[in-house]
């Protein structure tokens, strides 16, 4: 097999040379083109591989291929050649849409939604990769077509999981009655998936409350570490005990990449049906998986000792009063879409907790503020660690505001806009990351908030802290 292709572009060089001040410097992506859903996330032969939906030819969603970046440490990233491309006359001629990469008998194998035409039904298409995941053979082999089930009106986004030593797959779907659903498959042979029927629907009362949608897109199912002790093994353990996490992107008709319902999740258990031998997922709770309006289509990879998630943050016309970018501005910039930092997942007291992967600490450069209070100016690329303190009152000498909200603002001569506002309790911590036009806020023990905002010329980022709260601020820097 070919040796690893590490002569590909270093993202540090791509970012440093980019002319757009809104382009991220610490979230790898190609210099040009449209990207959306992260795909095929895997850890193989000592490297993390992240593929993603990619149109290299314009900043619009069209003729989607798979882009590819990889890293040995989640910090230093390489961009590789396009991995999968639409094949003329093939089952994916309109696009190679969302899917996964799995190890099939030692061969890296992609399973993805192939689409023949705009509005057409997707099929599960298989491609085989080289040992380094750089070279791919696309034969157009279809492992699963639209099921002959009159209830199912739409299907997409295959995901593979293992349980009790067996390999299964699921796809997101929409039903004729307007509900979202999961379809279950057995996968003894990667080239021939066996449809087992509708597995779960949004008619389930827990799912109806936490994951309302017309189609469940980008379904995920992984075992996650549980701090309550419900799971004694790691995220990669495929036994029948422990805590399992399902996650869906909540599609509604007319979304047009706005995705008002965002992303939701279910926390529950996976057991084996004694009659059929098939897995049964029983949700016991759930909720929103991100509190921002600019987060969608995450993918999770379960490793031996942890579960990591990447999500997609879209460009937009301005959501929740934030300044956005028009389509003309996006076209002029020549790029659209960012992937989040890798996020580590766990369950604490039945609740999903999301934090940045510890490796992200390597981006901490110069400490620009220590135990700062009141209003704090941030660099254009920054991390702020905010700690809530006891509030002596609005007249506190720290100069903080009298309420309990932490605010992230863009401030300029012509005024200001609030990008993020959130409360903080005494002793609580928020980690706020700013990478040009991408903001990620992590609250200990909770889910993250993902936002896009575009600084105008002369504007600067500013944190406003409530009384008693302090912040340490670092300028983000690529490690040497």
Coordinates of N, CA and C in Angstrom, one line a residue, residues 144-375:
X144 N -27.0 -0.7 -0.2 CA -28.4 -0.6 0.2 C -29.1 0.4 -0.6
X145 N -30.3 0.1 -1.1 CA -31.1 1.0 -1.9 C -32.3 1.5 -1.0
X146 N -33.1 2.4 -1.5 CA -34.3 2.8 -0.8 C -35.1 1.6 -0.5
X147 N -35.5 1.4 0.8 CA -36.2 0.2 1.1 C -37.6 0.2 0.5
X148 N -38.1 -1.0 0.2 CA -39.4 -1.2 -0.4 C -40.4 -1.2 0.8
X149 N -40.5 -0.1 1.4 CA -41.4 0.1 2.6 C -42.2 1.4 2.3
X150 N -43.5 1.2 2.1 CA -44.4 2.3 1.8 C -44.4 3.4 2.8
X151 N -44.0 3.1 4.0 CA -44.0 4.2 5.1 C -42.9 5.1 4.9
X152 N -41.8 4.7 4.3 CA -40.5 5.4 4.2 C -40.5 6.3 2.9
X153 N -40.4 7.6 3.1 CA -40.5 8.6 2.0 C -39.1 9.2 1.7
X154 N -38.2 9.1 2.7 CA -36.9 9.7 2.5 C -35.9 8.9 3.3
X155 N -34.6 8.8 2.9 CA -33.6 8.1 3.6 C -32.3 8.6 3.3
X156 N -31.4 8.7 4.3 CA -30.1 9.3 4.0 C -29.1 9.0 5.2
X157 N -27.8 9.2 5.0 CA -26.8 9.4 6.0 C -26.6 8.1 6.8
X158 N -25.9 7.1 6.2 CA -25.6 5.8 6.9 C -24.6 6.0 8.1
X159 N -24.9 5.2 9.1 CA -23.9 5.2 10.3 C -23.8 3.8 10.7
X160 N -22.6 3.3 11.0 CA -22.3 2.0 11.4 C -21.9 1.9 12.9
X161 N -22.5 0.9 13.6 CA -22.1 0.7 15.0 C -22.0 -0.8 15.2
X162 N -21.3 -1.2 16.3 CA -21.2 -2.5 16.7 C -21.8 -2.8 18.1
X163 N -22.4 -3.9 18.2 CA -23.1 -4.3 19.5 C -23.1 -5.8 19.7
X164 N -22.6 -6.2 20.8 CA -22.5 -7.6 21.1 C -21.8 -8.4 20.1
X165 N -20.7 -7.8 19.6 CA -19.9 -8.5 18.6 C -20.5 -8.6 17.2
X166 N -21.6 -7.9 16.9 CA -22.1 -7.8 15.6 C -22.1 -6.4 15.0
X167 N -22.1 -6.3 13.7 CA -22.1 -5.0 13.0 C -23.5 -4.7 12.5
X168 N -23.9 -3.5 12.8 CA -25.2 -3.0 12.4 C -25.0 -1.6 11.7
X169 N -26.0 -1.2 11.0 CA -26.0 0.2 10.4 C -27.4 0.7 10.6
X170 N -27.5 2.1 10.6 CA -28.7 2.7 10.6 C -28.7 3.9 9.6
X171 N -29.9 4.3 9.2 CA -30.0 5.5 8.4 C -31.1 6.4 8.9
X172 N -30.9 7.7 8.7 CA -32.0 8.6 9.1 C -33.1 8.5 8.0
X173 N -34.3 8.8 8.4 CA -35.4 8.7 7.4 C -36.6 9.6 7.8
X174 N -37.5 9.8 6.8 CA -38.7 10.5 7.0 C -39.8 9.6 6.6
X175 N -41.0 9.7 7.3 CA -42.1 8.8 7.1 C -43.3 9.5 6.5
X176 N -44.2 8.7 5.8 CA -45.3 9.3 5.2 C -46.2 10.1 6.1
X177 N -46.2 9.7 7.4 CA -47.0 10.4 8.4 C -46.4 11.6 9.0
X178 N -45.3 12.0 8.4 CA -44.6 13.3 8.9 C -43.6 13.1 10.0
X179 N -43.5 11.9 10.5 CA -42.5 11.7 11.6 C -41.1 11.4 11.1
X180 N -40.1 11.6 11.9 CA -38.8 11.2 11.6 C -38.6 9.8 12.1
X181 N -37.6 9.1 11.5 CA -37.3 7.7 11.9 C -35.9 7.3 11.7
X182 N -35.5 6.2 12.3 CA -34.3 5.5 12.1 C -34.6 4.1 11.4
X183 N -33.8 3.8 10.4 CA -34.0 2.5 9.8 C -32.8 1.6 10.3
X184 N -33.0 0.3 10.6 CA -31.9 -0.5 11.1 C -31.6 -1.6 10.0
X185 N -30.3 -1.9 9.9 CA -29.7 -2.9 9.0 C -28.8 -3.8 9.7
X186 N -28.7 -5.0 9.3 CA -27.6 -5.9 9.7 C -26.6 -5.9 8.6
X187 N -25.3 -5.9 9.0 CA -24.2 -5.7 8.0 C -23.2 -6.8 8.3
X188 N -23.5 -8.1 7.9 CA -22.5 -9.1 8.0 C -21.5 -8.9 6.8
X189 N -22.0 -8.4 5.7 CA -21.2 -8.2 4.5 C -21.3 -6.7 4.2
X190 N -20.2 -5.9 4.2 CA -20.3 -4.5 3.9 C -20.9 -4.2 2.5
X191 N -20.8 -5.1 1.6 CA -21.3 -4.9 0.3 C -22.8 -5.2 0.1
X192 N -23.4 -5.7 1.2 CA -24.8 -6.1 1.1 C -25.5 -6.0 2.4
X193 N -26.1 -4.8 2.6 CA -26.8 -4.6 3.9 C -28.2 -5.2 3.9
X194 N -28.7 -5.7 5.0 CA -30.0 -6.3 5.1 C -30.9 -5.4 5.9
X195 N -32.0 -4.9 5.3 CA -32.9 -4.0 6.0 C -33.8 -4.8 7.0
X196 N -33.8 -4.3 8.2 CA -34.5 -4.9 9.3 C -35.8 -4.1 9.7
X197 N -36.0 -3.0 9.1 CA -37.3 -2.2 9.4 C -37.0 -0.9 10.1
X198 N -38.1 -0.3 10.4 CA -38.1 1.0 11.1 C -37.8 0.7 12.6
X199 N -36.7 1.4 13.1 CA -36.2 1.0 14.4 C -36.7 1.9 15.5
X200 N -36.8 3.2 15.2 CA -37.2 4.2 16.2 C -37.8 5.3 15.4
X201 N -38.9 6.0 16.0 CA -39.5 7.1 15.4 C -39.7 8.3 16.4
X202 N -39.9 9.4 15.8 CA -40.2 10.6 16.7 C -41.5 10.6 17.3
X203 N -42.3 9.5 17.1 CA -43.5 9.2 17.9 C -43.2 8.8 19.3
X204 N -42.0 8.2 19.5 CA -41.6 7.9 20.9 C -41.7 9.1 21.8
X205 N -42.3 9.1 22.9 CA -42.5 10.3 23.7 C -41.2 11.1 24.1
X206 N -40.2 10.3 24.4 CA -38.9 11.0 24.8 C -38.3 11.6 23.5
X207 N -38.3 10.9 22.4 CA -37.8 11.5 21.2 C -38.6 12.7 20.7
X208 N -39.9 12.6 20.9 CA -40.8 13.7 20.4 C -40.5 15.0 21.1
X209 N -40.1 14.9 22.4 CA -39.8 16.1 23.2 C -38.4 16.6 22.9
X210 N -37.4 15.7 22.7 CA -36.0 16.1 22.6 C -35.5 16.2 21.2
X211 N -36.1 15.5 20.2 CA -35.5 15.5 18.9 C -36.7 15.6 17.8
X212 N -37.5 16.7 17.9 CA -38.6 16.8 16.9 C -38.1 17.1 15.5
X213 N -38.5 16.4 14.5 CA -38.1 16.7 13.1 C -39.0 15.9 12.2
X214 N -38.9 16.3 10.9 CA -39.5 15.5 9.9 C -38.6 14.4 9.3
X215 N -37.3 14.7 9.3 CA -36.3 13.7 9.0 C -35.2 13.8 10.0
X216 N -34.8 12.6 10.5 CA -33.6 12.6 11.4 C -32.4 12.5 10.4
X217 N -31.6 13.6 10.3 CA -30.4 13.5 9.4 C -29.2 13.2 10.3
X218 N -28.2 12.7 9.6 CA -26.9 12.4 10.3 C -27.0 11.7 11.6
X219 N -27.7 10.6 11.7 CA -27.9 9.9 12.9 C -26.6 9.3 13.4
X220 N -26.4 9.4 14.8 CA -25.2 8.9 15.4 C -25.6 8.0 16.6
X221 N -24.8 7.0 16.9 CA -25.1 6.1 18.0 C -23.7 5.6 18.6
X222 N -23.4 6.0 19.7 CA -22.1 5.6 20.3 C -22.3 5.4 21.8
X223 N -21.4 4.6 22.4 CA -21.4 4.4 23.8 C -20.5 5.5 24.3
X224 N -20.9 6.2 25.4 CA -20.1 7.3 26.0 C -19.7 7.1 27.4
X225 N -18.6 7.6 27.9 CA -18.3 7.6 29.3 C -19.4 8.2 30.1
X226 N -19.7 7.6 31.2 CA -20.7 8.1 32.1 C -20.1 8.3 33.5
X227 N -20.1 9.6 33.9 CA -19.5 9.9 35.2 C -20.3 9.4 36.4
X228 N -21.5 9.0 36.2 CA -22.4 8.5 37.3 C -22.0 7.0 37.6
X229 N -21.2 6.4 36.7 CA -20.8 5.0 37.0 C -21.7 4.0 36.2
X230 N -22.6 4.5 35.4 CA -23.5 3.6 34.6 C -22.7 2.8 33.6
X231 N -21.5 3.4 33.2 CA -20.7 2.7 32.2 C -19.3 2.5 32.8
X232 N -18.9 1.2 32.9 CA -17.6 0.9 33.5 C -16.5 0.9 32.5
X233 N -16.9 0.8 31.2 CA -15.9 0.7 30.1 C -15.8 2.0 29.4
X234 N -14.9 2.0 28.3 CA -14.7 3.2 27.5 C -15.7 3.3 26.4
X235 N -15.6 4.4 25.7 CA -16.6 4.7 24.7 C -16.6 3.7 23.6
X236 N -15.4 3.1 23.3 CA -15.3 2.1 22.2 C -15.8 0.7 22.6
X237 N -16.2 0.5 23.9 CA -16.7 -0.8 24.3 C -18.0 -1.1 23.7
X238 N -18.2 -2.2 23.0 CA -19.5 -2.5 22.4 C -20.4 -3.5 23.1
X239 N -20.1 -3.7 24.4 CA -20.9 -4.5 25.2 C -22.3 -4.0 25.4
X240 N -23.2 -4.8 26.1 CA -24.6 -4.4 26.1 C -24.9 -3.5 27.3
X241 N -23.9 -3.2 28.2 CA -24.2 -2.4 29.4 C -23.7 -1.0 29.1
X242 N -24.0 -0.1 30.0 CA -23.5 1.3 29.9 C -24.5 2.2 29.3
X243 N -24.0 3.4 29.0 CA -24.8 4.5 28.5 C -24.5 4.8 27.0
X244 N -25.6 4.8 26.3 CA -25.5 5.1 24.8 C -26.1 6.4 24.5
X245 N -25.5 7.1 23.5 CA -25.9 8.4 23.1 C -26.3 8.3 21.6
X246 N -27.6 8.7 21.3 CA -28.0 8.9 19.9 C -28.0 10.4 19.7
X247 N -27.7 10.8 18.5 CA -27.7 12.3 18.1 C -28.3 12.4 16.7
X248 N -29.1 13.4 16.5 CA -29.7 13.6 15.2 C -29.6 15.1 14.8
X249 N -29.5 15.4 13.5 CA -29.7 16.7 13.0 C -31.2 16.8 12.6
X250 N -31.9 17.8 13.0 CA -33.3 17.8 13.0 C -33.8 18.6 11.8
X251 N -34.1 17.9 10.7 CA -34.4 18.5 9.4 C -35.9 18.8 9.4
X252 N -36.3 20.0 8.9 CA -37.6 20.4 8.6 C -37.7 20.8 7.2
X253 N -38.9 20.6 6.6 CA -39.0 21.1 5.2 C -38.9 22.6 5.1
X254 N -38.2 23.0 4.0 CA -37.9 24.5 3.9 C -36.7 25.0 4.7
X255 N -35.9 24.1 5.2 CA -34.8 24.5 6.0 C -33.8 25.4 5.3
X256 N -33.4 24.9 4.0 CA -32.5 25.7 3.2 C -31.2 26.1 4.0
X257 N -30.7 25.1 4.7 CA -29.4 25.3 5.4 C -29.6 26.3 6.6
X258 N -30.8 26.5 7.0 CA -31.0 27.4 8.2 C -31.2 26.5 9.5
X259 N -31.8 25.3 9.4 CA -31.9 24.3 10.4 C -32.3 24.9 11.8
X260 N -33.5 25.4 11.8 CA -34.0 26.1 13.0 C -34.1 25.2 14.2
X261 N -34.3 23.9 14.0 CA -34.4 23.0 15.1 C -33.1 22.5 15.6
X262 N -32.0 22.7 14.8 CA -30.7 22.4 15.3 C -30.4 20.9 15.4
X263 N -29.7 20.6 16.5 CA -29.3 19.2 16.7 C -29.8 18.7 18.1
X264 N -30.3 17.5 18.2 CA -30.8 17.0 19.4 C -30.2 15.6 19.7
X265 N -30.3 15.2 20.9 CA -29.8 13.9 21.3 C -30.7 13.2 22.3
X266 N -30.5 11.9 22.4 CA -31.2 11.0 23.3 C -30.1 10.2 24.1
X267 N -30.3 10.1 25.4 CA -29.4 9.3 26.2 C -30.2 8.0 26.7
X268 N -29.6 6.9 26.5 CA -30.4 5.7 26.9 C -29.6 4.4 27.0
X269 N -30.2 3.3 26.8 CA -29.5 2.0 26.9 C -29.8 1.2 25.6
X270 N -28.9 0.3 25.4 CA -29.0 -0.6 24.2 C -29.0 -2.0 24.8
X271 N -30.0 -2.8 24.4 CA -30.1 -4.2 24.8 C -30.5 -5.0 23.6
X272 N -30.4 -6.3 23.8 CA -30.7 -7.3 22.7 C -32.1 -7.8 22.9
X273 N -32.9 -7.8 21.9 CA -34.3 -8.4 21.9 C -34.1 -9.9 21.9
X274 N -34.6 -10.6 22.9 CA -34.4 -12.0 23.0 C -35.1 -12.8 21.9
X275 N -36.1 -12.2 21.3 CA -36.9 -12.9 20.3 C -36.2 -12.8 18.9
X276 N -35.7 -11.6 18.6 CA -35.1 -11.4 17.2 C -33.6 -11.4 17.3
X277 N -33.0 -11.1 18.4 CA -31.5 -11.0 18.5 C -31.0 -9.6 18.1
X278 N -31.9 -8.7 17.7 CA -31.6 -7.4 17.2 C -31.5 -6.4 18.4
X279 N -30.7 -5.3 18.3 CA -30.6 -4.4 19.3 C -31.8 -3.5 19.5
X280 N -32.1 -3.1 20.7 CA -33.2 -2.2 21.1 C -32.7 -1.1 21.8
X281 N -32.9 0.1 21.3 CA -32.5 1.4 22.0 C -33.7 1.9 22.8
X282 N -33.5 2.2 24.1 CA -34.5 2.7 25.0 C -34.0 4.0 25.5
X283 N -34.6 5.1 25.0 CA -34.2 6.5 25.5 C -34.8 6.8 26.9
X284 N -34.0 7.4 27.7 CA -34.5 7.8 29.0 C -34.4 9.3 29.2
X285 N -33.8 10.0 28.3 CA -33.7 11.5 28.4 C -33.1 12.0 27.1
X286 N -33.0 13.3 27.1 CA -32.3 14.0 25.9 C -32.4 15.5 26.0
X287 N -32.1 16.1 24.9 CA -32.1 17.6 24.9 C -31.4 18.1 23.6
X288 N -31.1 19.4 23.7 CA -30.4 20.1 22.6 C -28.9 19.7 22.7
X289 N -28.2 19.5 21.6 CA -26.8 19.1 21.6 C -25.9 20.3 21.4
X290 N -26.4 21.5 21.1 CA -25.7 22.7 21.0 C -26.7 23.8 21.1
X291 N -26.3 24.9 21.8 CA -27.3 26.0 22.1 C -27.2 27.1 21.1
X292 N -26.3 27.0 20.1 CA -26.1 28.1 19.1 C -27.0 27.8 17.9
X293 N -27.1 28.8 17.0 CA -28.0 28.7 15.8 C -27.1 28.3 14.6
X294 N -25.8 28.1 14.8 CA -24.9 27.9 13.6 C -24.2 26.6 13.7
X295 N -24.9 25.6 14.3 CA -24.3 24.3 14.5 C -25.2 23.2 13.9
X296 N -24.7 22.3 13.1 CA -25.5 21.3 12.4 C -24.6 20.1 12.0
X297 N -25.3 19.0 11.8 CA -24.7 17.8 11.1 C -23.4 17.3 11.8
X298 N -23.4 17.2 13.1 CA -22.1 16.7 13.8 C -22.0 15.2 13.5
X299 N -20.7 14.7 13.6 CA -20.4 13.3 13.6 C -19.5 13.0 14.7
X300 N -19.8 11.8 15.3 CA -19.1 11.3 16.5 C -18.3 10.1 16.2
X301 N -17.1 10.0 16.7 CA -16.3 8.7 16.6 C -16.0 8.2 18.0
X302 N -16.3 7.0 18.3 CA -16.1 6.3 19.6 C -14.8 5.7 19.6
X303 N -13.9 6.1 20.4 CA -12.5 5.5 20.5 C -12.5 4.7 21.8
X304 N -11.4 4.1 22.1 CA -11.3 3.1 23.2 C -11.7 3.8 24.5
X305 N -11.3 5.0 24.7 CA -11.5 5.6 26.0 C -12.2 6.9 26.0
X306 N -12.7 7.3 24.8 CA -13.5 8.6 24.7 C -14.3 8.7 23.4
X307 N -15.2 9.6 23.4 CA -16.0 9.9 22.2 C -15.7 11.3 21.8
X308 N -15.4 11.5 20.5 CA -15.1 12.8 20.0 C -16.1 13.2 18.9
X309 N -16.5 14.5 18.9 CA -17.4 15.0 18.0 C -16.9 16.2 17.2
X310 N -17.2 16.3 15.9 CA -17.0 17.5 15.1 C -18.3 17.9 14.6
X311 N -18.6 19.2 14.5 CA -19.8 19.7 13.9 C -19.5 20.7 12.8
X312 N -20.5 21.1 12.1 CA -20.4 22.1 11.0 C -21.1 23.4 11.4
X313 N -20.3 24.5 11.2 CA -20.8 25.9 11.4 C -20.9 26.6 10.1
X314 N -22.1 26.9 9.7 CA -22.4 27.4 8.4 C -22.2 28.9 8.4
X315 N -21.9 29.5 7.2 CA -22.1 30.9 7.0 C -23.6 31.2 7.0
X316 N -23.9 32.5 7.1 CA -25.4 32.8 7.1 C -25.6 34.3 7.0
X317 N -26.9 34.6 6.7 CA -27.3 36.0 6.5 C -27.3 36.8 7.8
X318 N -27.0 36.2 9.0 CA -27.1 36.9 10.3 C -28.3 36.3 11.0
X319 N -28.0 35.5 12.1 CA -29.0 34.9 12.9 C -29.1 35.5 14.3
X320 N -30.3 35.6 14.8 CA -30.4 36.1 16.2 C -29.8 37.5 16.3
X321 N -29.9 38.3 15.3 CA -29.5 39.7 15.3 C -28.0 39.9 15.1
X322 N -27.3 38.8 14.9 CA -25.8 39.0 14.6 C -25.6 39.4 13.1
X323 N -24.6 40.1 12.9 CA -24.2 40.5 11.5 C -23.8 39.2 10.7
X324 N -24.3 39.0 9.6 CA -23.9 37.9 8.8 C -23.2 38.3 7.5
X325 N -23.2 37.3 6.6 CA -22.7 37.6 5.2 C -23.8 37.3 4.2
X326 N -23.9 38.1 3.2 CA -24.9 37.9 2.2 C -24.3 36.8 1.2
X327 N -25.1 36.3 0.3 CA -24.6 35.3 -0.6 C -23.6 35.9 -1.5
X328 N -23.8 37.2 -1.9 CA -22.8 37.9 -2.7 C -21.4 38.0 -2.0
X329 N -21.5 38.3 -0.7 CA -20.2 38.4 0.1 C -19.6 37.0 0.2
X330 N -20.4 36.0 0.4 CA -19.8 34.6 0.5 C -19.2 34.2 -0.9
X331 N -19.9 34.5 -2.0 CA -19.3 34.2 -3.3 C -18.0 35.0 -3.5
X332 N -17.9 36.2 -3.1 CA -16.7 37.0 -3.3 C -15.6 36.5 -2.4
X333 N -15.9 36.0 -1.2 CA -14.9 35.5 -0.4 C -14.3 34.1 -0.9
X334 N -15.2 33.4 -1.6 CA -14.8 32.1 -2.2 C -14.8 30.9 -1.3
X335 N -15.3 31.1 -0.1 CA -15.3 29.9 0.8 C -16.6 30.0 1.7
X336 N -17.0 28.9 2.2 CA -18.1 28.8 3.1 C -18.1 27.6 4.0
X337 N -18.3 27.8 5.3 CA -18.4 26.6 6.2 C -17.1 26.4 7.0
X338 N -17.3 26.0 8.2 CA -16.1 25.7 9.1 C -16.5 24.5 10.0
X339 N -15.6 23.7 10.3 CA -15.8 22.6 11.3 C -15.4 23.1 12.7
X340 N -16.1 22.6 13.7 CA -15.7 23.0 15.1 C -14.4 22.3 15.5
X341 N -14.0 22.8 16.7 CA -12.9 22.0 17.4 C -13.4 20.6 17.7
X342 N -12.5 19.6 17.8 CA -13.0 18.3 18.3 C -13.5 18.5 19.7
X343 N -14.6 17.8 20.0 CA -15.2 18.0 21.3 C -15.3 16.6 22.0
X344 N -15.1 16.6 23.3 CA -15.1 15.3 24.0 C -16.5 15.2 24.7
X345 N -17.1 14.1 24.6 CA -18.5 13.9 25.1 C -18.5 12.9 26.3
X346 N -19.3 13.2 27.3 CA -19.6 12.3 28.4 C -21.0 12.6 28.9
X347 N -21.4 11.7 29.8 CA -22.7 11.9 30.4 C -22.5 12.1 31.9
X348 N -23.1 13.1 32.5 CA -22.9 13.4 33.9 C -24.4 13.5 34.5
X349 N -24.7 12.6 35.4 CA -26.0 12.6 36.0 C -27.1 12.6 34.9
X350 N -26.9 11.8 33.9 CA -27.9 11.7 32.9 C -28.0 12.8 31.8
X351 N -27.1 13.7 31.9 CA -27.0 14.9 31.0 C -25.8 14.9 30.2
X352 N -25.9 15.2 28.9 CA -24.8 15.3 28.0 C -23.9 16.5 28.4
X353 N -22.6 16.2 28.6 CA -21.6 17.2 28.8 C -20.6 17.2 27.7
X354 N -20.3 18.4 27.2 CA -19.4 18.6 26.0 C -18.3 19.6 26.3
X355 N -17.1 19.2 26.1 CA -16.0 20.1 26.3 C -15.0 20.0 25.1
X356 N -14.1 21.0 25.0 CA -13.1 20.9 23.9 C -12.1 19.8 24.3
X357 N -11.7 19.0 23.2 CA -10.7 18.0 23.5 C -9.5 18.6 24.2
X358 N -8.9 17.9 25.2 CA -7.8 18.5 25.9 C -6.6 19.0 25.1
X359 N -6.5 18.3 23.9 CA -5.4 18.7 23.0 C -5.4 20.2 22.6
X360 N -6.6 20.8 22.6 CA -6.8 22.2 22.1 C -6.0 23.1 23.0
X361 N -5.7 22.7 24.3 CA -4.9 23.6 25.1 C -3.6 23.9 24.5
X362 N -3.1 23.1 23.6 CA -1.8 23.4 22.9 C -1.8 24.7 22.1
X363 N -3.0 25.3 21.8 CA -3.1 26.5 21.1 C -2.9 27.7 22.0
X364 N -2.9 27.6 23.3 CA -2.7 28.7 24.2 C -1.3 29.3 24.0
X365 N -1.3 30.6 23.6 CA 0.0 31.3 23.4 C 0.2 32.2 24.5
X366 N 0.4 33.5 24.2 CA 0.7 34.5 25.2 C -0.5 34.8 26.1
X367 N -0.3 34.8 27.4 CA -1.4 35.2 28.3 C -1.5 36.7 28.3
X368 N -2.6 37.2 27.7 CA -2.8 38.7 27.6 C -3.5 39.3 28.7
X369 N -4.2 38.5 29.5 CA -4.9 39.1 30.7 C -5.0 38.0 31.8
X370 N -4.9 38.3 33.0 CA -4.9 37.4 34.1 C -5.9 37.9 35.2
X371 N -6.8 37.1 35.6 CA -7.8 37.5 36.6 C -8.4 38.9 36.3
X372 N -8.7 39.1 35.0 CA -9.2 40.4 34.6 C -10.7 40.5 35.0
X373 N -11.2 41.7 35.2 CA -12.6 41.9 35.6 C -13.1 43.0 34.7
X374 N -14.5 43.2 34.8 CA -15.1 44.3 34.0 C -15.1 44.0 32.5
X375 N -14.6 44.9 31.7 CA -14.5 44.8 30.3 C -13.1 44.4 29.9

